[in-house]
Coordinates of N, CA and C in Angstrom, one line a residue:
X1 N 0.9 -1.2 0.0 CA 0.0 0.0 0.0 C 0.9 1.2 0.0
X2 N 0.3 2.3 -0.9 CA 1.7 3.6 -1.1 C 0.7 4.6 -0.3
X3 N 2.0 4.9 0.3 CA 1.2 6.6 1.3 C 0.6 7.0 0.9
X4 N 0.5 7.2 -0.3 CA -0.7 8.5 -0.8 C -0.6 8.2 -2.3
X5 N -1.6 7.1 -2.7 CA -1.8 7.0 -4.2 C -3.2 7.7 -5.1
X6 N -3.5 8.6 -4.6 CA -4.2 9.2 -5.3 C -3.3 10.2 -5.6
X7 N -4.2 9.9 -7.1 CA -4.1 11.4 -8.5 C -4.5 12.8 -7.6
X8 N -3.8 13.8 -8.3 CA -3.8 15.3 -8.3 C -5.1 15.2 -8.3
X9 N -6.1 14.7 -9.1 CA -7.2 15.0 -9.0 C -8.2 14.0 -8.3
X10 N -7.7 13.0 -8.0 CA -8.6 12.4 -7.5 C -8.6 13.2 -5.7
X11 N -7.9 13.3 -5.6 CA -7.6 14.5 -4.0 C -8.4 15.9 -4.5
X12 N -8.2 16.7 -5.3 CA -8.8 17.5 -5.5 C -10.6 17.6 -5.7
X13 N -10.7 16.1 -5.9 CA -11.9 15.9 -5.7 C -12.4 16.0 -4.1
X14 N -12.1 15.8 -3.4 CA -12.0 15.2 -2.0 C -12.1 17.0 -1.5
X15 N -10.9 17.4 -2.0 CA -11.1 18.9 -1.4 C -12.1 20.1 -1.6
X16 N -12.3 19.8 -3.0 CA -13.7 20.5 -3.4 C -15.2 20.2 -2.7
X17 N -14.9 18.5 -2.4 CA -16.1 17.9 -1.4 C -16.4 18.5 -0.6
X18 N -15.0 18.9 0.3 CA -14.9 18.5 1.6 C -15.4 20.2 2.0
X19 N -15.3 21.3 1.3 CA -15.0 22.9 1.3 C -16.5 23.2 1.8
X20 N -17.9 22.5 0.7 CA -18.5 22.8 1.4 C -19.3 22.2 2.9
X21 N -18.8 21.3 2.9 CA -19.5 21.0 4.9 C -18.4 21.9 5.6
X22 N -17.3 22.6 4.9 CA -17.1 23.1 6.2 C -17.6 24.8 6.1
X23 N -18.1 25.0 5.1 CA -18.8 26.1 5.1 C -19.8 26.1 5.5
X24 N -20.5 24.9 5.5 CA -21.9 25.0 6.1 C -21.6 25.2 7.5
X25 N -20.7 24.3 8.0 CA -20.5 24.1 9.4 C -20.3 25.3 9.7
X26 N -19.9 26.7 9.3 CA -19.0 27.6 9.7 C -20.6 28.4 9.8
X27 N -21.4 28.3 8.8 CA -22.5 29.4 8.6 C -23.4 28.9 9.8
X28 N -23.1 27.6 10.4 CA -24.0 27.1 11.7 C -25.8 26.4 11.0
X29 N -25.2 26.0 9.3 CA -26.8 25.3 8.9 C -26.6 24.1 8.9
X30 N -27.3 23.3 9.2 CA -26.7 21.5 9.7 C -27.6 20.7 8.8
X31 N -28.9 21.6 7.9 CA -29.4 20.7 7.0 C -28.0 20.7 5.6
X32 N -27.9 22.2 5.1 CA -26.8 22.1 4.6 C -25.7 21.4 4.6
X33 N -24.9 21.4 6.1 CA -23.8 20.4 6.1 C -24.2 19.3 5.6
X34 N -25.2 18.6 6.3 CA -25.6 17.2 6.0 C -25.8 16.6 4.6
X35 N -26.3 17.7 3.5 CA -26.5 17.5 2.4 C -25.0 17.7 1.5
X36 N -24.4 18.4 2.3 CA -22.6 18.2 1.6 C -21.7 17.4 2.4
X37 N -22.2 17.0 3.6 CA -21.4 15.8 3.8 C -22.0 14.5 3.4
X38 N -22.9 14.1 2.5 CA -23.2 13.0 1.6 C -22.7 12.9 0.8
X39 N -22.4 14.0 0.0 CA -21.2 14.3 -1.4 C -19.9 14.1 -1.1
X40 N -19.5 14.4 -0.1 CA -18.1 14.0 0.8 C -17.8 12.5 0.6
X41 N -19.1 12.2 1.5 CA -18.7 10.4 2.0 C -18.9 9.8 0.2
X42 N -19.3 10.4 -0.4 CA -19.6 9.4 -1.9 C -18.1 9.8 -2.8
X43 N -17.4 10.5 -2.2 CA -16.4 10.8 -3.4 C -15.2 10.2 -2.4
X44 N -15.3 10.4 -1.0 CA -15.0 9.6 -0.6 C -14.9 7.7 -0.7
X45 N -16.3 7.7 -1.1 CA -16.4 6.2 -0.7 C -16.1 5.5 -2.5
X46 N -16.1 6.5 -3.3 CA -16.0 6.2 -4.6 C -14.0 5.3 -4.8
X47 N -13.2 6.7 -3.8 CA -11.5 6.3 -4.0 C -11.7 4.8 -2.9
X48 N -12.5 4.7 -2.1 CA -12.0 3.5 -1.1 C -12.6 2.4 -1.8
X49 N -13.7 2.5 -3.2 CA -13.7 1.5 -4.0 C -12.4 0.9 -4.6
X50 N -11.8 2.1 -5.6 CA -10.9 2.2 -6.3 C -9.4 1.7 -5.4
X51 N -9.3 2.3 -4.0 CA -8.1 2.3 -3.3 C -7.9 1.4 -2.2
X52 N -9.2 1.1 -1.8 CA -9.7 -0.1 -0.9 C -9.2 1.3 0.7
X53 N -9.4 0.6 2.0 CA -9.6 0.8 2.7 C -7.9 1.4 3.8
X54 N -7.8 2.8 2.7 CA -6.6 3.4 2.8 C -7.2 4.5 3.6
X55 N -5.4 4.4 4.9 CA -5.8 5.1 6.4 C -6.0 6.8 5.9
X56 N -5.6 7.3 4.6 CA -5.7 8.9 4.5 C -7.7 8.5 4.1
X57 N -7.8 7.7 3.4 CA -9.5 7.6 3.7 C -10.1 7.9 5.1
X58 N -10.0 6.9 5.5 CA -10.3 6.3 6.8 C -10.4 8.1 7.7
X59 N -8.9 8.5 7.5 CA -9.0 9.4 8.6 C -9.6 10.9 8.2
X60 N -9.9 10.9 6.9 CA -10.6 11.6 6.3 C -12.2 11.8 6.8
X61 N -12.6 10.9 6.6 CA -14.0 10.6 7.2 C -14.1 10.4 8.6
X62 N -13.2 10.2 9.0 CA -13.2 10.7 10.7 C -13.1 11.9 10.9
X63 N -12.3 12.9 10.3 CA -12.2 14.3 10.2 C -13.8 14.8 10.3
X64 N -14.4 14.5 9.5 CA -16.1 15.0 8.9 C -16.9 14.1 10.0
X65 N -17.1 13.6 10.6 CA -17.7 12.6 10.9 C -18.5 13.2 12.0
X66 N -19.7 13.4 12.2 CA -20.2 13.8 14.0 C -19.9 13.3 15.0
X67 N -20.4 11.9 14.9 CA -20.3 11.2 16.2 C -18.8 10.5 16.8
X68 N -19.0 11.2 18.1 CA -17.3 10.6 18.8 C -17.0 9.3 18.8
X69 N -18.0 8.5 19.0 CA -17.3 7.4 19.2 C -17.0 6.8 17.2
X70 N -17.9 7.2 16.8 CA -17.9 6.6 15.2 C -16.6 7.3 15.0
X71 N -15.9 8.5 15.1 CA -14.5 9.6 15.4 C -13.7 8.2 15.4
X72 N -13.4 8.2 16.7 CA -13.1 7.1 17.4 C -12.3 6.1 16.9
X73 N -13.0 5.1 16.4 CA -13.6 4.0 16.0 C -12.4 4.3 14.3
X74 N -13.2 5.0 13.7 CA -12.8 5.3 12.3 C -11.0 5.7 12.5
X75 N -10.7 6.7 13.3 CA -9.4 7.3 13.3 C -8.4 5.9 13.9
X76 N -9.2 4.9 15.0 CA -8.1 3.6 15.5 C -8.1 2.7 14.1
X77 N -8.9 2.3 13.3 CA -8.8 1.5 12.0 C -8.1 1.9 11.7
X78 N -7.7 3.5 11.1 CA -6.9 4.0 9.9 C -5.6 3.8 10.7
X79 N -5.1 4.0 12.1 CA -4.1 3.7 12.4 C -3.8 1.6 12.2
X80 N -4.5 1.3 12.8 CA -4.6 -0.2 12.2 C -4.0 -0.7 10.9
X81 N -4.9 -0.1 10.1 CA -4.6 -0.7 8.1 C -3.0 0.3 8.2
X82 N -2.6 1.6 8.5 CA -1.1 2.1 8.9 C -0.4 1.2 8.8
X83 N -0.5 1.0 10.2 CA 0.0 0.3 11.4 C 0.9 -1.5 10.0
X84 N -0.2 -1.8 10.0 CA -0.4 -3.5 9.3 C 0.7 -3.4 7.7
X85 N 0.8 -1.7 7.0 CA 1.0 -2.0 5.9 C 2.8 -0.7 6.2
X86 N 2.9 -0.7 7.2 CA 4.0 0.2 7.5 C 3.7 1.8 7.1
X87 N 2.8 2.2 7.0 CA 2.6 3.7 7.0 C 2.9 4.2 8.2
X88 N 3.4 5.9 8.1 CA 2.8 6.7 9.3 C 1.3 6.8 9.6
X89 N 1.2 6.8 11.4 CA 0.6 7.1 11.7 C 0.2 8.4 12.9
X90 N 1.1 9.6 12.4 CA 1.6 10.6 13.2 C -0.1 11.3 13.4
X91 N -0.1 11.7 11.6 CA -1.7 12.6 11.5 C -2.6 11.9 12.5
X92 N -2.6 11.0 11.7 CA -3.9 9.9 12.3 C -4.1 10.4 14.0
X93 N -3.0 9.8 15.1 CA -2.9 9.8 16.2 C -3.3 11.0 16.9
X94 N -2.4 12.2 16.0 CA -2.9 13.5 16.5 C -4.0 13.7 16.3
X95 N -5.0 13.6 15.8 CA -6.4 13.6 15.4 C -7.1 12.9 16.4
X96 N -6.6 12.0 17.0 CA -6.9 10.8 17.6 C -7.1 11.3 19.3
X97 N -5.7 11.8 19.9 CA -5.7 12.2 20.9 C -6.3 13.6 21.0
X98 N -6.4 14.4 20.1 CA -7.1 15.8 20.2 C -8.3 15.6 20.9
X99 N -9.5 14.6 19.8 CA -10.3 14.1 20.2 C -11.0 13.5 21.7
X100 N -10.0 12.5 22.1 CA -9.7 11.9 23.4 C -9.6 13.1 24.2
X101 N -8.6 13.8 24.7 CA -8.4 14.9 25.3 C -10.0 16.1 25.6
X102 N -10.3 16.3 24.2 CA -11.5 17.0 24.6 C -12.6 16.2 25.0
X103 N -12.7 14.6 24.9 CA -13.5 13.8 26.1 C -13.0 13.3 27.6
X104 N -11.8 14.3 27.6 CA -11.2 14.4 28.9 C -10.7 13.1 29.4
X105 N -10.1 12.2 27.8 CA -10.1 10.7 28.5 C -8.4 10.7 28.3
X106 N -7.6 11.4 28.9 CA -5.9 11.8 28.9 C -5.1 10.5 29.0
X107 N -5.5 9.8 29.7 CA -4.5 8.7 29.8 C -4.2 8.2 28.1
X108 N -5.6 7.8 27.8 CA -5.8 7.3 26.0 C -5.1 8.5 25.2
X109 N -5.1 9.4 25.4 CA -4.7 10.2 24.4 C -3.1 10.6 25.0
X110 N -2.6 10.2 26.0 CA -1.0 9.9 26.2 C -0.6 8.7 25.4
X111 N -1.5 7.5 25.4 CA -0.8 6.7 24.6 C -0.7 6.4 23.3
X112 N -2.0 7.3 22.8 CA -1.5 7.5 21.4 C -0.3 8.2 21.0
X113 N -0.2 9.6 21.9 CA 0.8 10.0 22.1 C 2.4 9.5 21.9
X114 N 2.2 8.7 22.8 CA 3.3 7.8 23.1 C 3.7 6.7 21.6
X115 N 2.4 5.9 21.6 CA 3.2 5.3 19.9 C 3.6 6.1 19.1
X116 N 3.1 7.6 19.2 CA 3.7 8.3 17.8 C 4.4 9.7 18.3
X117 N 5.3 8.9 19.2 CA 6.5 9.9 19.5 C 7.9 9.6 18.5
X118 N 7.9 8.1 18.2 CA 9.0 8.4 17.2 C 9.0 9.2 15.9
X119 N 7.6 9.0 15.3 CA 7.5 9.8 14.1 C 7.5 11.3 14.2
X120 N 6.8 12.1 15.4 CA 7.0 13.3 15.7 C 8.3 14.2 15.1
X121 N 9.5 13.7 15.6 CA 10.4 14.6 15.1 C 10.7 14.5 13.2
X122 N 10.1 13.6 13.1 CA 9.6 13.6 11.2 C 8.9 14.6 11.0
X123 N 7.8 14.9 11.1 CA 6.4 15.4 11.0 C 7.3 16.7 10.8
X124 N 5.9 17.8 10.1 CA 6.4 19.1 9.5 C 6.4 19.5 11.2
X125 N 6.5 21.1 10.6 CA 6.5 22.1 12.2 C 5.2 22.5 13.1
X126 N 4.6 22.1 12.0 CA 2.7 22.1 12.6 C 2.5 20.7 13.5
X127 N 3.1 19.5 13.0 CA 3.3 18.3 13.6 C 3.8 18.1 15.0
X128 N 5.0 18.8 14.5 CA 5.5 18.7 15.9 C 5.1 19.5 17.1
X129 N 4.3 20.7 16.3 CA 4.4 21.7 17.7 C 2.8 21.2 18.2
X130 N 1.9 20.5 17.4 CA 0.6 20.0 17.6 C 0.9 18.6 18.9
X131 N 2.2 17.7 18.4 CA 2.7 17.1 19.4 C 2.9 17.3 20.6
X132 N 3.8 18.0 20.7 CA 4.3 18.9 22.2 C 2.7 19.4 22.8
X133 N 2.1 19.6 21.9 CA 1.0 20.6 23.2 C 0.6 19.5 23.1
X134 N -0.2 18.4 22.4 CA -1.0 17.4 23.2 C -0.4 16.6 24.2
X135 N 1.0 16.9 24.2 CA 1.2 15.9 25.0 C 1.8 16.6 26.5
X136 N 1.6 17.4 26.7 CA 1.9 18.5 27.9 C 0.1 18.5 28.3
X137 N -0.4 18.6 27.2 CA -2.2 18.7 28.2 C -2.5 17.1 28.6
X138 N -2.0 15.9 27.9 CA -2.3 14.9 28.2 C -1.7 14.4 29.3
X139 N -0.5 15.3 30.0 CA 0.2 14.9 31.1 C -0.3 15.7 32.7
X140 N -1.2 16.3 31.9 CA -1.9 17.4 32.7 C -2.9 16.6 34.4
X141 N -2.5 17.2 35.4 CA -3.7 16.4 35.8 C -5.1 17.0 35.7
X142 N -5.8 16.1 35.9 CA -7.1 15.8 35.9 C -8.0 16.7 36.8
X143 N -8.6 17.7 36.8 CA -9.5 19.0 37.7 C -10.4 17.7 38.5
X144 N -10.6 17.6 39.7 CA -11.5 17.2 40.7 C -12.6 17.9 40.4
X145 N -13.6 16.6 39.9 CA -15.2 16.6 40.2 C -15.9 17.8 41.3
X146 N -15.4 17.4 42.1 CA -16.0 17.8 43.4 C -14.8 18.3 44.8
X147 N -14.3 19.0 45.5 CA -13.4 19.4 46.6 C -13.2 17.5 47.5
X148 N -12.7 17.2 47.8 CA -12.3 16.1 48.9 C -13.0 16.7 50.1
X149 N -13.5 16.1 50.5 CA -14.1 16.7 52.3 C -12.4 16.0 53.1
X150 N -12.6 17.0 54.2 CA -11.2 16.9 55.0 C -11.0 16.4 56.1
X151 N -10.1 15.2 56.1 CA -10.2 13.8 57.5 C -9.5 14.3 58.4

């Protein structure tokens, strides 16, 4: 499996999809999003015919996706098929733990962290500096529920 075998345009397809859910999302109309994130998932699901079940897919549609745990779910496969065919999985992770983090579940999103500390110093300067902060909040402790009553 090659890192990234899509054509100039078969990506270009993907980005033209992708422009408007996030315009919708930005204008705050969710019938609109929904009706351009169908166009998404089909031009999407058109290359995962063609390309089969490649992790820049994968994490693509995790990108767009509403629901956290289907997030989730979607961003650990694309690490997986990675993982299985020797790809990076730097993006993926970071996507991964961001996620994690804002369900305040830090330990999981330290250990994504953590497998994809050797690729980090690869990764561009957005990479890396995206790195360092999740992994300084994921070391973070944890704000108390409620005060401890005092023995």
């Amino acid at each position: 499996m090659e890192p990234f075998p899509f054509t100039e345009a078969e990506w270009d397809a993907v980005k033209a999809a992708a422009l408007p859910v996030l315009n919708a999302s930005l204008a705050d109309d969710p019938t609109l999003h929904d009706s351009c994130l169908i166009g998404l998932m089909d031009v999407l699901g058109g290359l995962r015919a063609r390309h089969g079940d490649h992790p820049v897919l994968l994490e693509t549609q995790a990108d767009f996706a509403d629901d956290g745990p289907e997030r989730v779910a979607l961003y650990r496969r694309a690490v997986a098929v990675a993982e299985a065919h020797g790809l990076p999985t730097l993006s993926i992770r970071l996507s991964l733990a961001r996620l994690l983090l804002d369900a305040n579940e830090r330990g999981a999103a330290g250990a994504e962290l953590l497998a994809c500390a050797g690729e980090a110093p690869e990764g561009d300067e957005s990479e890396r500096a995206s790195w360092a902060e999740l992994s300084a909040a994921s070391k973070q402790a944890e704000p108390d529920a409620a005060p401890h009553p005092a023995t």
